[in-house]
Short mmCIF file of C-alpha atoms in Angstrom, two decimals:
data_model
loop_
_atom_site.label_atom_id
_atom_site.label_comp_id
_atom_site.label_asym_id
_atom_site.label_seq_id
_atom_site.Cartn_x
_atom_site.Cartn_y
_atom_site.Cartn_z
CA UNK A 1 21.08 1.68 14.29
CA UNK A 2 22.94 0.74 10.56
CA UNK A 3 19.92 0.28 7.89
CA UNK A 4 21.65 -1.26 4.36
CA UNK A 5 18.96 -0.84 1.37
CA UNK A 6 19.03 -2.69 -1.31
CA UNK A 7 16.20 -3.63 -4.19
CA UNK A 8 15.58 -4.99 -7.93
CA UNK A 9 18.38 -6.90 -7.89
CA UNK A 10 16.49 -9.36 -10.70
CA UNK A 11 18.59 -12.30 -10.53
CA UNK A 12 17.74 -14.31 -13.68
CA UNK A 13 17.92 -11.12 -15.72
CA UNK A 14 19.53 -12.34 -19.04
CA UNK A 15 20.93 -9.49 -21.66
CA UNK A 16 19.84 -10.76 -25.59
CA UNK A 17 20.65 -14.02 -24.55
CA UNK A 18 23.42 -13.56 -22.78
CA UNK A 19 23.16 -14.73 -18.93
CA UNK A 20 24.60 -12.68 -16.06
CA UNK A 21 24.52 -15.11 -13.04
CA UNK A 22 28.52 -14.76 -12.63
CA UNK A 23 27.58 -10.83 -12.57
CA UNK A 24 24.89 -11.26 -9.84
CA UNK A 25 26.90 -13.39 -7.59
CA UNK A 26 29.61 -10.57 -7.92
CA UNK A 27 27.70 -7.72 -6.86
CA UNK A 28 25.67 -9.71 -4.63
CA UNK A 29 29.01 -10.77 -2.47
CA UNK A 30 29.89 -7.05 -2.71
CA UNK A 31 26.65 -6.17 -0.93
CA UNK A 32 27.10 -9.01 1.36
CA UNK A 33 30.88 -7.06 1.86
CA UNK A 34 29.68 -3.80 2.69
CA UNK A 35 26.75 -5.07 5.26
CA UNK A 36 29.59 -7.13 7.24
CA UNK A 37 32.60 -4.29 7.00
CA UNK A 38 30.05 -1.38 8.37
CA UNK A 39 28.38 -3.71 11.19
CA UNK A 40 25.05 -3.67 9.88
CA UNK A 41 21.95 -3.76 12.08
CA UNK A 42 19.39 -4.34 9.48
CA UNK A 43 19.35 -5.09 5.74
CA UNK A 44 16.02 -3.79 3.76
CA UNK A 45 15.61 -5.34 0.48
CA UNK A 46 12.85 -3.86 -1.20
CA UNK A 47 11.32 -6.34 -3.74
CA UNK A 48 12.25 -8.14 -7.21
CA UNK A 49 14.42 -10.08 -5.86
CA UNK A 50 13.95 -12.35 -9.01
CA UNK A 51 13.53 -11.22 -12.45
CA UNK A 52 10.63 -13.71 -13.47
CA UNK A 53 7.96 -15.10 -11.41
CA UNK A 54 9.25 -18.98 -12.13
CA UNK A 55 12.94 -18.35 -11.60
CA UNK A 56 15.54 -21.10 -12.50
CA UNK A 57 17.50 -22.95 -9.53
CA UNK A 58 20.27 -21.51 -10.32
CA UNK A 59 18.53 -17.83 -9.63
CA UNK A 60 16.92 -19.40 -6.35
CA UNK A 61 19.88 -20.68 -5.41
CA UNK A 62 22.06 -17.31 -5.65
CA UNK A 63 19.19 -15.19 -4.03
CA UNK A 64 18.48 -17.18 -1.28
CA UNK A 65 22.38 -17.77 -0.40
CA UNK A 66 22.95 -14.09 -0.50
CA UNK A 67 19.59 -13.55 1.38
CA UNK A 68 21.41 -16.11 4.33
CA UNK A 69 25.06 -14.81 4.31
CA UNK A 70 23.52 -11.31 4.64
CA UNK A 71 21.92 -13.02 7.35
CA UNK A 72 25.11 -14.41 9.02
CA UNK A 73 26.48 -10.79 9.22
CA UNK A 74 25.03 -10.80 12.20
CA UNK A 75 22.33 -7.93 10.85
CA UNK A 76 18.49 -8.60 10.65
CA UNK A 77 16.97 -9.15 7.38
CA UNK A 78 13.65 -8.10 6.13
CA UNK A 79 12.67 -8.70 2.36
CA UNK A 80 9.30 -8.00 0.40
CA UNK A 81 8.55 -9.21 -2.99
CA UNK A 82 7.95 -6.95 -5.47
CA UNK A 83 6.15 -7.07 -9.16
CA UNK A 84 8.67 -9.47 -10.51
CA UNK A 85 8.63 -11.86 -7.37
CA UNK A 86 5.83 -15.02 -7.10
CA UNK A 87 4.23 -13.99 -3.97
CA UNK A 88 3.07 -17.85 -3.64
CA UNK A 89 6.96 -18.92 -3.80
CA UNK A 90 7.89 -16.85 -0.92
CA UNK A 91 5.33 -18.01 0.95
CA UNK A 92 6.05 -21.45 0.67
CA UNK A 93 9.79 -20.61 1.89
CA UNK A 94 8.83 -18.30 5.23
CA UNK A 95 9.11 -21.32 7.09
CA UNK A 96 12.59 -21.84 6.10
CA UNK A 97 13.67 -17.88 6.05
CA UNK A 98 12.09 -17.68 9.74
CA UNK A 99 14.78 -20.16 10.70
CA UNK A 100 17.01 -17.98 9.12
CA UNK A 101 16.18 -15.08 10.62
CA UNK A 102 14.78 -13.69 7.88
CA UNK A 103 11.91 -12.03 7.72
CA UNK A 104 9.70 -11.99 4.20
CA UNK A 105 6.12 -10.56 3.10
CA UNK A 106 4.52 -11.66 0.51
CA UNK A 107 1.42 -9.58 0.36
CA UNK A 108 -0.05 -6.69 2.24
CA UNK A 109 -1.35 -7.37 5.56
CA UNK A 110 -2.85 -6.10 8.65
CA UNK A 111 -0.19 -5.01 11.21
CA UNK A 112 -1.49 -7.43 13.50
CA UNK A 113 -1.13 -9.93 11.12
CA UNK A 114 2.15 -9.21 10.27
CA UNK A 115 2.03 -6.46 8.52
CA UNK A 116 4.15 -4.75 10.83
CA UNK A 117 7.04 -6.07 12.88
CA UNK A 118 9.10 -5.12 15.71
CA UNK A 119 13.09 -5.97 15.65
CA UNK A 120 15.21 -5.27 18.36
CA UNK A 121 18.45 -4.73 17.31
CA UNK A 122 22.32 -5.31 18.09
CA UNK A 123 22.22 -1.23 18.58
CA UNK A 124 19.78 -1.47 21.18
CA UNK A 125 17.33 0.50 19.16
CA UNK A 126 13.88 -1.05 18.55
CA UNK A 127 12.73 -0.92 14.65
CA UNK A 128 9.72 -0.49 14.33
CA UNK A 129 8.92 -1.55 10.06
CA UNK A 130 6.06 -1.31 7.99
CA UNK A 131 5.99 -4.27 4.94
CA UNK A 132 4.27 -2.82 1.66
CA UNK A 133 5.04 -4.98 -0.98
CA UNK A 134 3.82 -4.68 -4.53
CA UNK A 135 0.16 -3.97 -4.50
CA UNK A 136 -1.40 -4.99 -7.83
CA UNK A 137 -3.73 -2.33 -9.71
CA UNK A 138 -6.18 -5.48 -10.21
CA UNK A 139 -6.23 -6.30 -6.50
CA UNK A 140 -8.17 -2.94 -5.92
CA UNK A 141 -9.92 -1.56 -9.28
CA UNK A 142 -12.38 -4.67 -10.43
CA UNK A 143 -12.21 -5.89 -13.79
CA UNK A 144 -15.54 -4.33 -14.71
CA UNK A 145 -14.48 -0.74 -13.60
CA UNK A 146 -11.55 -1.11 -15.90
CA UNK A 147 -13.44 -2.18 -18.61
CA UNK A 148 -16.10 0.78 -18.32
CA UNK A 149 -14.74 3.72 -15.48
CA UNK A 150 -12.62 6.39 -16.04
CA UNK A 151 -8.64 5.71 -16.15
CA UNK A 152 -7.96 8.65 -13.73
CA UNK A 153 -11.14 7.55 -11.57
CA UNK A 154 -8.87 3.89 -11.48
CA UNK A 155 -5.65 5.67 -10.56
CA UNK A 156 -7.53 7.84 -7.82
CA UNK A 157 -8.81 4.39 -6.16
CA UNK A 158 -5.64 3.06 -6.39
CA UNK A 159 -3.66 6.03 -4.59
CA UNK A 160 -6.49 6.37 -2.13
CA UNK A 161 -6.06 2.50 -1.21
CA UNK A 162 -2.52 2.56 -0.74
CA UNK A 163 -2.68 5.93 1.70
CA UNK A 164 -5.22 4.12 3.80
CA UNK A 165 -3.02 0.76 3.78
CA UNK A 166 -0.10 3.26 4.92
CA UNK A 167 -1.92 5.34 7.38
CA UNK A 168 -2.60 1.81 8.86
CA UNK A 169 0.58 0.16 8.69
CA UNK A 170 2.49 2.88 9.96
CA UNK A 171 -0.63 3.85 12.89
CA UNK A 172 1.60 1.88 15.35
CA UNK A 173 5.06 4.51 15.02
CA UNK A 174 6.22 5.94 18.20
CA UNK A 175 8.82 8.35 19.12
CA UNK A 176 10.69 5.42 21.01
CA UNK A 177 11.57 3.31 18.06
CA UNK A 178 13.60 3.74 14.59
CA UNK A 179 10.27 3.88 11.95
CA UNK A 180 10.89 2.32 8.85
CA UNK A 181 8.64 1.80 5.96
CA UNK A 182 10.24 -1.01 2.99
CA UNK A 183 7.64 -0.71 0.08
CA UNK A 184 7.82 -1.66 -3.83
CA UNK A 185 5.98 1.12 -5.30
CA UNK A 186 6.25 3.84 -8.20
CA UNK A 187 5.87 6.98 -6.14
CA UNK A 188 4.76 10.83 -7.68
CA UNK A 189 8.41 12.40 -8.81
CA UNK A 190 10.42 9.29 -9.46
CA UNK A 191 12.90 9.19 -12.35
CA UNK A 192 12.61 5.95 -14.42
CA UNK A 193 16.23 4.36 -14.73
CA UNK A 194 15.03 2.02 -17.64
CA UNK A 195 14.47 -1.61 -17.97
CA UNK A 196 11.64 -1.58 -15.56
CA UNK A 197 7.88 -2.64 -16.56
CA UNK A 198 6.07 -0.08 -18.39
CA UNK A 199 2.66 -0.99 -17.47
CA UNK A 200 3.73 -1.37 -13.78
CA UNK A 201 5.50 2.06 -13.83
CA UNK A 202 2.92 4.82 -15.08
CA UNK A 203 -0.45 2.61 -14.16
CA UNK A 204 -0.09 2.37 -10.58
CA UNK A 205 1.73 5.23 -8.73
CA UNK A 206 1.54 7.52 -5.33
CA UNK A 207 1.78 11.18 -3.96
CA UNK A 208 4.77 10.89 -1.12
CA UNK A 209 3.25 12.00 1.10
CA UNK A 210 1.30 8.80 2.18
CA UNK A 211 4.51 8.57 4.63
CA UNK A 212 3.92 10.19 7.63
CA UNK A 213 6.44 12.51 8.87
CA UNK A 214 7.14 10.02 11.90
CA UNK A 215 8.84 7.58 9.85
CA UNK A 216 12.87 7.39 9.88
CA UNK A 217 12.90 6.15 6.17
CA UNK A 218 11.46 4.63 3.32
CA UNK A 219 13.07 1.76 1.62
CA UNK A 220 11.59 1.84 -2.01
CA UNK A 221 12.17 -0.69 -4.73
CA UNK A 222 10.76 -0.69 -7.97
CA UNK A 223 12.54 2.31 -10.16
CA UNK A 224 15.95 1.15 -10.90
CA UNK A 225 17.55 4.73 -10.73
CA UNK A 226 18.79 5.31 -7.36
CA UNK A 227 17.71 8.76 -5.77
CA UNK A 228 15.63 10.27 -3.27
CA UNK A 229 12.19 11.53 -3.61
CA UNK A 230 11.03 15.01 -1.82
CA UNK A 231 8.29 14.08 1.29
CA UNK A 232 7.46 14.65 4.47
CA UNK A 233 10.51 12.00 5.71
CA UNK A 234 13.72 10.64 3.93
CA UNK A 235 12.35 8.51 0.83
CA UNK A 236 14.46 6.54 -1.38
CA UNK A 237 15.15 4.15 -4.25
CA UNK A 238 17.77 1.73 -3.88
CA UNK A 239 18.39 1.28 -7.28
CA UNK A 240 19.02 -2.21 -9.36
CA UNK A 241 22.52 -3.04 -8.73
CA UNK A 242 24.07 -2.67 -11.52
CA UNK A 243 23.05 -1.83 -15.24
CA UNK A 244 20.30 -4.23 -16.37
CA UNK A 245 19.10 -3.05 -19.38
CA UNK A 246 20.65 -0.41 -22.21
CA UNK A 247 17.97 2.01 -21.56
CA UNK A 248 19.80 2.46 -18.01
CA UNK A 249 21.37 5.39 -18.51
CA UNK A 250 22.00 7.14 -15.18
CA UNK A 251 25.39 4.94 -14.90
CA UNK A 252 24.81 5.10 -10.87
CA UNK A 253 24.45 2.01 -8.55
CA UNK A 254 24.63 1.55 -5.38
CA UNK A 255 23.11 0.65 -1.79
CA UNK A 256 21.98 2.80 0.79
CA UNK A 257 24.00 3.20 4.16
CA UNK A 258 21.20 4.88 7.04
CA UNK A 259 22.05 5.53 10.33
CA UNK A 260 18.84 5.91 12.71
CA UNK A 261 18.06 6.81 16.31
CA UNK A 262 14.85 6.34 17.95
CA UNK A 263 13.37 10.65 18.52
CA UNK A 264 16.31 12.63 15.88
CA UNK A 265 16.46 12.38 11.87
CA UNK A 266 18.29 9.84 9.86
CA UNK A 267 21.44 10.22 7.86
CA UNK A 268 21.72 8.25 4.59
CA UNK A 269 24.70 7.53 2.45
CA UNK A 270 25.36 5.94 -0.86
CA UNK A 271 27.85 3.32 -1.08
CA UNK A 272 28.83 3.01 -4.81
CA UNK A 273 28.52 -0.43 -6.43
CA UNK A 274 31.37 -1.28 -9.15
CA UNK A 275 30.85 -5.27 -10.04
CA UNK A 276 28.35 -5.28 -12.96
CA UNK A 277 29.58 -5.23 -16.21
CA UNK A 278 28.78 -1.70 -18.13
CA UNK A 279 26.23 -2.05 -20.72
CA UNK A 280 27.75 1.02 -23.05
CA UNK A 281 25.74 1.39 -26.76
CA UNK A 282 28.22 2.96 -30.10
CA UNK A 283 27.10 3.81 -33.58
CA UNK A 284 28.70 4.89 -36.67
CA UNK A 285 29.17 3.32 -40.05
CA UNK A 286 32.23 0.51 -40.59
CA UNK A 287 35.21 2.88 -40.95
CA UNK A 288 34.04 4.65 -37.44
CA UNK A 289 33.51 1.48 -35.86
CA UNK A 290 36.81 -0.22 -36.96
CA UNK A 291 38.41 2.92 -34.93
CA UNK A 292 36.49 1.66 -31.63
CA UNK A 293 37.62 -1.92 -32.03
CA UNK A 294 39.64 -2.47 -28.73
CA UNK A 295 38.60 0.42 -27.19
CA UNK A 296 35.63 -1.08 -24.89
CA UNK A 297 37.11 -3.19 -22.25
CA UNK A 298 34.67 -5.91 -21.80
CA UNK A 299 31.36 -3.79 -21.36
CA UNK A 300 28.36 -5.77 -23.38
CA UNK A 301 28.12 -3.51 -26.55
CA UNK A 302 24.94 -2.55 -28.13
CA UNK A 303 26.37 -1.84 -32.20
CA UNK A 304 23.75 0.57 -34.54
CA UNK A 305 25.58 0.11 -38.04
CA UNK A 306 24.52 3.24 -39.92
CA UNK A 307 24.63 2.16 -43.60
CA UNK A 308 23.82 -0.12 -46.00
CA UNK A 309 23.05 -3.86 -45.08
CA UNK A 310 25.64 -6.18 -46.84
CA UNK A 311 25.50 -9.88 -46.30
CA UNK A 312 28.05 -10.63 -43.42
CA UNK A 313 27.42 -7.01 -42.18
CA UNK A 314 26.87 -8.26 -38.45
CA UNK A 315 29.40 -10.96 -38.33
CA UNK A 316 31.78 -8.21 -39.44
CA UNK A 317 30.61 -6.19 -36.19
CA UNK A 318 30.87 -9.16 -34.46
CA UNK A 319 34.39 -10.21 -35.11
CA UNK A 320 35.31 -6.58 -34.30
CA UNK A 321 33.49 -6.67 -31.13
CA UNK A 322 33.07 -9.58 -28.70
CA UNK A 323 31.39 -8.86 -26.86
CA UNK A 324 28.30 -7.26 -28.97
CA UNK A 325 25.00 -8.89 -27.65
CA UNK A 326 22.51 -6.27 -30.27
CA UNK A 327 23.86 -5.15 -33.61
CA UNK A 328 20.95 -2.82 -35.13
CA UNK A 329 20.65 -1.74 -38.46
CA UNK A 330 20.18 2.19 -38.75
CA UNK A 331 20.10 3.30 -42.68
CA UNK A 332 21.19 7.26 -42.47
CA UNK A 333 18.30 8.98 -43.91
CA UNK A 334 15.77 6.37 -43.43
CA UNK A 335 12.41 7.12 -42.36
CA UNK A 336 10.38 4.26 -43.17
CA UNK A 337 8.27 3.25 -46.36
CA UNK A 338 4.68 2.80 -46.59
CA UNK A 339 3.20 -0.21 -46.42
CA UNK A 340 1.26 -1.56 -49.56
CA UNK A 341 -1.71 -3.46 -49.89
CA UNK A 342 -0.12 -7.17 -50.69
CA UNK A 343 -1.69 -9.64 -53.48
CA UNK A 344 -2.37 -12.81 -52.02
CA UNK A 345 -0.63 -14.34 -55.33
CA UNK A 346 2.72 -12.55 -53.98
CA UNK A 347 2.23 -14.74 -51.06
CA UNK A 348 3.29 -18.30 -52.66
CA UNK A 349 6.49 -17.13 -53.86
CA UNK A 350 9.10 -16.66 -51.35
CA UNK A 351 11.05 -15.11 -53.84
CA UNK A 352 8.60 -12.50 -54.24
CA UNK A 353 8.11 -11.39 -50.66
CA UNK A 354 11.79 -11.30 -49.83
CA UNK A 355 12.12 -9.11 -53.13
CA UNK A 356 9.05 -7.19 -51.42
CA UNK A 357 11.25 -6.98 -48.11
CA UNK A 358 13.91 -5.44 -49.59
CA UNK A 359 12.16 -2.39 -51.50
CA UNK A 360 10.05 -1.56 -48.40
CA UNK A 361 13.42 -1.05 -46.23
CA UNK A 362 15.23 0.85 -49.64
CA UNK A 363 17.92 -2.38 -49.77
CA UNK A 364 19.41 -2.62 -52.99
CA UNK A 365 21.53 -5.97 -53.42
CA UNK A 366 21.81 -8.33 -55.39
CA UNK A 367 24.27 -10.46 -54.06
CA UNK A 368 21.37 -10.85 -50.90
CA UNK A 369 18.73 -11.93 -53.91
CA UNK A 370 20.99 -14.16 -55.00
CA UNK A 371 21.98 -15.78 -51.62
CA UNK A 372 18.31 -15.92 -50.61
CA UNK A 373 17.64 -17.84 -53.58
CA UNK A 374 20.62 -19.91 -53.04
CA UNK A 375 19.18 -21.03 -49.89
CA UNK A 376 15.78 -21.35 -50.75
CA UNK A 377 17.40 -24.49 -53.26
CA UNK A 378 18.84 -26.14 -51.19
CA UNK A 379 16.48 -26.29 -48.82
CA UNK A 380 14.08 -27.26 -51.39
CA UNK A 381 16.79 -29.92 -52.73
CA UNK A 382 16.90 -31.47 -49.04
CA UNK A 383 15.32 -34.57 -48.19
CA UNK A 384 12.49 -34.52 -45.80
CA UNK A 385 12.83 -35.79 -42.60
#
């Protein structure tokens, strides 16, 4: 049996602004590539499908065609949502995915209840798949407990839930089909790739070895690095598909290529993913810049100036660079300036504050005083609406 996983592909994701739909559909047709050219039996796609709960047609409308042409490859398709996904939305479309073929879980549930199914495949192997999709920290550890308990008492109740939601969704595993187990959780020993949600990251996490040793693989989402975790079985993060945020650094993407037989141990291979735009970050002062303009291709560019602000400063960086979506000012030297107490008198004068504004941050300028004050005329000066 041929297992593709995939995860966090966050369709909707937008970069300062900038959207990345024409990106998504890319690497999304890519996937779709690689799932028909290696005769895929089943396609895992471990969670955050969407990067907001109330995605935009447009995002619907490129996740759930990519969710049916993965479908028309002939392969079996199994999604969960994850922490960015509205479990209620997916719900409301099972009907239609079940025509599809598609099979979706929007909550944790009994494996009677369909917690668990059972997919015979074009291989002739049986899979035999455990659904864990995001558990929330507030589903299990009541609001009073949080407000008065123990934080490690919390996490301990929430690790001890989700082993005994594993030992029962994966009770059922036999040595006569391909166990699989596709979950969207932060598991002990990860390596954050960036860009995911802090609070969902460090606040709710388990030890690997919830996953018995009878299970083929585990199909995580949720960390956006791709890489495999030490445990009892083969464990795994997909990955996001392609660099989402700047603090993605590991400059790796791809999908996971598992081949699994029903009674030996599954082999696993990345397939790299190249469609996604790099997301690269440079820094230096103007002259050092101006000898990097040309030099980036068409990666989005995240620009630290490190000098002086000047009026103009980032339309200068701008015009050198496209395709710069952050320009950040970095002073050299600058450590910050303590705050003072402020009159309330200082308060009624704009002048004043923005004078303020510039001492606390060391600017000296007074062509910026005077262009502030040029402004604040003429906006005085203009009629009222």
């Amino acid at each position: 049996m041929k297992i593709l996983h995939t995860a966090d592909w966050h369709v909707g994701r937008t970069l300062r602004g900038h959207g990345r739909a024409d990106e998504h559909r890319a690497v999304l047709d890519e996937i779709v590539a690689i799932a028909q050219n290696h005769a895929v039996d089943l396609v895992l796609v471990a969670g955050d499908q969407f990067d907001r709960t109330v995605p935009t047609p447009e995002s619907e409308q490129i996740v759930y065609d990519a969710l049916l042409r993965l479908a028309r490859t002939g392969a079996q398709v199994v999604v969960i949502a994850g922490n960015h996904d509205n479990p209620r939305r997916l719900t409301a479309i099972r009907p239609l995915l079940d025509l599809a073929n598609i099979v979706s879980a929007s909550h944790v549930t009994p494996p009677d209840q369909g917690g668990v199914v059972r997919l015979a495949t074009p291989s002739g192997e049986t899979a035999c798949i455990a659904l864990f999709p995001f558990q929330s920290k507030r589903g299990i550890v009541k609001a009073e407990a949080l407000m008065t308990g123990d934080p490690d008492d919390h996490q301990k109740e929430y690790a001890d839930r989700c082993r005994r939601i594993a030992d029962a969704l994966c009770a059922g595993f036999s040595a006569d089909t391909v166990n699989l187990v596709v979950a969207h959780l932060t598991v002990v020993g990860a390596a954050t790739g960036g860009g995911e949600r802090t609070a969902h990251i460090f606040d709710y996490y388990v030890p690997a070895d919830i996953f018995p040793a009878a299970t083929h693989y585990v199909a995580l989402g949720h960390i956006h690095r791709p890489q495999r975790i030490p445990g009892r079985c083969p464990i795994r993060y997909a990955g996001s598909p392609f660099a989402l945020d700047f603090g993605e650094t590991h400059g790796e993407h791809s999908v996971a290529l598992i081949e699994a037989e029903a009674g030996k141990p599954a082999s696993v291979e990345r397939i790299p993913l190249k469609s996604g735009r790099a997301l690269t970050t440079i820094r230096g002062g103007s002259l050092q810049l101006a000898q990097l303009a040309g030099t980036t291709g068409d990666d989005f560019l995240r620009v630290i100036v490190e000098e002086a602000p000047t009026p103009g400063l980032a339309e200068q960086v701008r015009d050198m660079f496209p395709h710069a979506v952050d320009v950040v000012l970095a002073q050299p030297g600058k450590t910050g300036t303590e705050r003072k107490a402020i009159d309330p008198g200082e308060l009624r004068d704009p002048r004043t504050q923005f004078q303020r504004y510039l001492k606390e941050r060391d600017i000296e300028s007074d062509e910026l005083v005077k262009l502030f004050a040029e402004l604040l005329e003429e906006e005085y000066a203009s009629p009222s609406p």
